Tab-separated table of C-alpha atoms in Angstrom:
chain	number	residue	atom	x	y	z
A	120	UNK	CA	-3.531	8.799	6.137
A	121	UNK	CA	-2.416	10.469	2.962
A	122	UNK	CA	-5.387	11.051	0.655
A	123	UNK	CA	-5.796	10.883	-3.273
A	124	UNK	CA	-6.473	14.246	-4.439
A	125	UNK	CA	-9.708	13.920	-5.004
A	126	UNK	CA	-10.300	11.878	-1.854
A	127	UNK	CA	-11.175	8.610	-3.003
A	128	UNK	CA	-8.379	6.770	-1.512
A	129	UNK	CA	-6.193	6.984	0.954
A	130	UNK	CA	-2.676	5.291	2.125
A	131	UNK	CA	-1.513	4.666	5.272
A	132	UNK	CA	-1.972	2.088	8.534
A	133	UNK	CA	-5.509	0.496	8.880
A	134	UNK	CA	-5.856	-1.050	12.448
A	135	UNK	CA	-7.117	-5.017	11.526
A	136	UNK	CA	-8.880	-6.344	14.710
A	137	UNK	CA	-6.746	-5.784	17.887
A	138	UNK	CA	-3.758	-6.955	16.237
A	139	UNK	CA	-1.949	-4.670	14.536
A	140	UNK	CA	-1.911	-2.700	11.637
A	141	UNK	CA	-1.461	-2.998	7.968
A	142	UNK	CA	0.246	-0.255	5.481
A	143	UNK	CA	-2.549	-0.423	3.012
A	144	UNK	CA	-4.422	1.586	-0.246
A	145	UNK	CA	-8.493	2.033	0.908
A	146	UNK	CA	-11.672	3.321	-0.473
A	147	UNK	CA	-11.963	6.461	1.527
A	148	UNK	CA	-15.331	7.786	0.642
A	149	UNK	CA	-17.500	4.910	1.431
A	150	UNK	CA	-18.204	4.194	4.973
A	151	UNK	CA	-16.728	0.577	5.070
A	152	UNK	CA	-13.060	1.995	4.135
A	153	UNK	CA	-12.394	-1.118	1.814
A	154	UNK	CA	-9.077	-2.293	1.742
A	155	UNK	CA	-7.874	-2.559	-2.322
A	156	UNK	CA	-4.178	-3.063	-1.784
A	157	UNK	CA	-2.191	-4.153	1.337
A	158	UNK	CA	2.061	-3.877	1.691
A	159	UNK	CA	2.793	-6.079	4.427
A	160	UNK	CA	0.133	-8.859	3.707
A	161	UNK	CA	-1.188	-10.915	6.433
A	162	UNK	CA	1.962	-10.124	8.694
A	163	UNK	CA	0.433	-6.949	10.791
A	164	UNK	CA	2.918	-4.545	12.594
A	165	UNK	CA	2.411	-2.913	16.336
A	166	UNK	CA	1.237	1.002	16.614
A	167	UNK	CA	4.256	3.174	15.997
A	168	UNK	CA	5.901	1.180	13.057
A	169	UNK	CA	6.605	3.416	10.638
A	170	UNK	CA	6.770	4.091	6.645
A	171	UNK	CA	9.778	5.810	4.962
A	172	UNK	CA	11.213	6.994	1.470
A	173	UNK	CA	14.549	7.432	1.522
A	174	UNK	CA	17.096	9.998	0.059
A	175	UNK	CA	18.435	6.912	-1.895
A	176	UNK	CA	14.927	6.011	-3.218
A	177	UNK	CA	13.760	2.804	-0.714
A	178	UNK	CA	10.116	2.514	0.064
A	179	UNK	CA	10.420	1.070	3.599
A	180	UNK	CA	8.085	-0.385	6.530
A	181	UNK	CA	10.016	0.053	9.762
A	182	UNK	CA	8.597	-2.822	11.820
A	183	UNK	CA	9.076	-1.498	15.714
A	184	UNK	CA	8.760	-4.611	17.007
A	185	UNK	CA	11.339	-6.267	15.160
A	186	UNK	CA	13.587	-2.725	14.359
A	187	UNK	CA	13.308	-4.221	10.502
A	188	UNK	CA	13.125	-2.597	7.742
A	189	UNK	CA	10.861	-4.608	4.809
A	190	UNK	CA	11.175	-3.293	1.159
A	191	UNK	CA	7.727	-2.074	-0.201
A	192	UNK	CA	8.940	-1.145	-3.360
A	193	UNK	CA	10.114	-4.820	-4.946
A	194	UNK	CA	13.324	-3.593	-7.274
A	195	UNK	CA	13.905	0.267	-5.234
A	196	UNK	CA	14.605	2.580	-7.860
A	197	UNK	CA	17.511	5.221	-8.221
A	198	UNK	CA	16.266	8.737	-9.159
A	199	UNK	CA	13.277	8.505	-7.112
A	200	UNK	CA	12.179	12.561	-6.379
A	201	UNK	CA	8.733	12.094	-4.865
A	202	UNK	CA	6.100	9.940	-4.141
A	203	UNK	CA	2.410	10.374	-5.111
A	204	UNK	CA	-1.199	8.729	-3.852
A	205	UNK	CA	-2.985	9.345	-7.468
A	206	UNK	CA	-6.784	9.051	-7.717
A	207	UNK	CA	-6.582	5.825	-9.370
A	208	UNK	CA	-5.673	4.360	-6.276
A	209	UNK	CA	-2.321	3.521	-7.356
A	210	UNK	CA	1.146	5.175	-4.974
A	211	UNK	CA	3.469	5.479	-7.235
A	212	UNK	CA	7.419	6.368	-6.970
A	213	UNK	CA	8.514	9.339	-9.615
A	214	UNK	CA	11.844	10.992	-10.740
A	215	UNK	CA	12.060	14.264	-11.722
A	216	UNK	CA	10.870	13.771	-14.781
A	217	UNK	CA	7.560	12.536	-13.451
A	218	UNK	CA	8.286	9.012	-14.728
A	219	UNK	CA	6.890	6.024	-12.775
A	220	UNK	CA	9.863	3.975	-11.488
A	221	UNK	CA	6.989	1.789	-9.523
A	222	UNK	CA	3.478	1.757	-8.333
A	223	UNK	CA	1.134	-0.675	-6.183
A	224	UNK	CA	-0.513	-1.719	-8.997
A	225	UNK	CA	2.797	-3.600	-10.343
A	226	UNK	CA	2.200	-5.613	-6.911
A	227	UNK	CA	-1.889	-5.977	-6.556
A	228	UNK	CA	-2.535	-7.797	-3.669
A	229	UNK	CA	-6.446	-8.678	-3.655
A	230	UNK	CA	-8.048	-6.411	-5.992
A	231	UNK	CA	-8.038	-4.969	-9.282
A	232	UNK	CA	-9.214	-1.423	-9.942
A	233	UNK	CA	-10.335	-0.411	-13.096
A	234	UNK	CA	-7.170	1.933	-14.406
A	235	UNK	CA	-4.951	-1.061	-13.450
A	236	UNK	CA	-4.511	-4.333	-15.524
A	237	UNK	CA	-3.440	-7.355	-14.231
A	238	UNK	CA	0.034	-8.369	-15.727
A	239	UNK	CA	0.898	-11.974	-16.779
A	240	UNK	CA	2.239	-14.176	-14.181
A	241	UNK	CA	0.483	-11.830	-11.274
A	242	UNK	CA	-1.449	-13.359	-8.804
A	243	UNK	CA	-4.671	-11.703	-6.593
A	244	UNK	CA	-4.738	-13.125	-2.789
A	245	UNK	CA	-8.152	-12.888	-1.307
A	246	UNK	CA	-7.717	-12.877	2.784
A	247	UNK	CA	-11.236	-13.095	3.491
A	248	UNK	CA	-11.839	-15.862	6.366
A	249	UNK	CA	-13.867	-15.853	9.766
A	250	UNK	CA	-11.422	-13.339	11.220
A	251	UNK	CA	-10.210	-10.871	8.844
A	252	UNK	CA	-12.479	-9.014	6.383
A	253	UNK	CA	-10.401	-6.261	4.694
C-alpha cells in the first residue's frame, strides 16, 4: 500500500472476503483498516490486477482477469506529472505546477471525511449488508 505521509491512510488493494480485491483509500492507523473510498465499487478484481498512471495522464485498474483496463480518474487529465496520497485521505492527480487536475474526493464513494465536501448532485453508496463490511 502507499501511505499518507503521516500514515493515516493508505491506497492500494484491500482483500474483501475470499473474493477478490478492491483498489481502495483506508484508515491505516486503527486496527479495523476502514475502508473511506473504494475505485472499483462492488465489482472486486483477482490477485495480480494491477494499478497504473500513465505517461499520457490515465489513472487505470488493469483487471487480469478480464485484460481491461477501467478509468479511475472520470475525465483523465493532460499534464498530469505525479500522483500524491495526501493526509486528508484524498489521491490526487497534479501537473507540474502542483495543481489538482482530480482527486477521490470529486468521486466519494461511501464516506465523507472532514477536509472534503460533498458537491451537489453527488451521491454516498453505503455497501454494508450480511457479507461485506468495508
Amino acid at each position: 500500500s502507499w501511505q499518507s505521509p503521516s500514515g493515516e491512510f493508505a491506497f492500494g488493494f484491500r482483500q474483501i472476503g475470499k473474493d477478490g480485491f478492491l483498489l481502495a483509500i483506508w484508515f491505516n492507523k486503527i486496527n479495523e483498516k476502514t475502508i473511506v473510498w473504494s475505485a472499483n465499487g462492488d465489482n472486486l478484481v483477482p490477485q495480480g490486477s494491477k494499478v497504473e498512471l500513465t505517461a499520457d495522464g490515465h489513472f487505470l485498474l488493469n483487471d487480469i482477469s478480464t485484460g481491461k483496463d477501467r478509468s479511475i480518474a472520470s475525465s483523465p487529465a493532460t499534464g498530469v506529472a505525479y500522483a500524491a496520497m495526501l493526509d486528508t485521505g484524498n489521491v490526487v492527480l497534479a501537473n507540474q505546477n502542483s495543481t489538482i487536475l482530480w482527486g477521490s474526493f470529486d468521486q466519494p464513494t461511501d464516506t465523507i471525511l472532514p477536509a472534503q465536501a460533498l458537491n451537489n448532485g453527488s451521491r454516498l453508496f453505503a455497501r454494508y449488508n450480511n457479507s461485506t463490511n468495508y
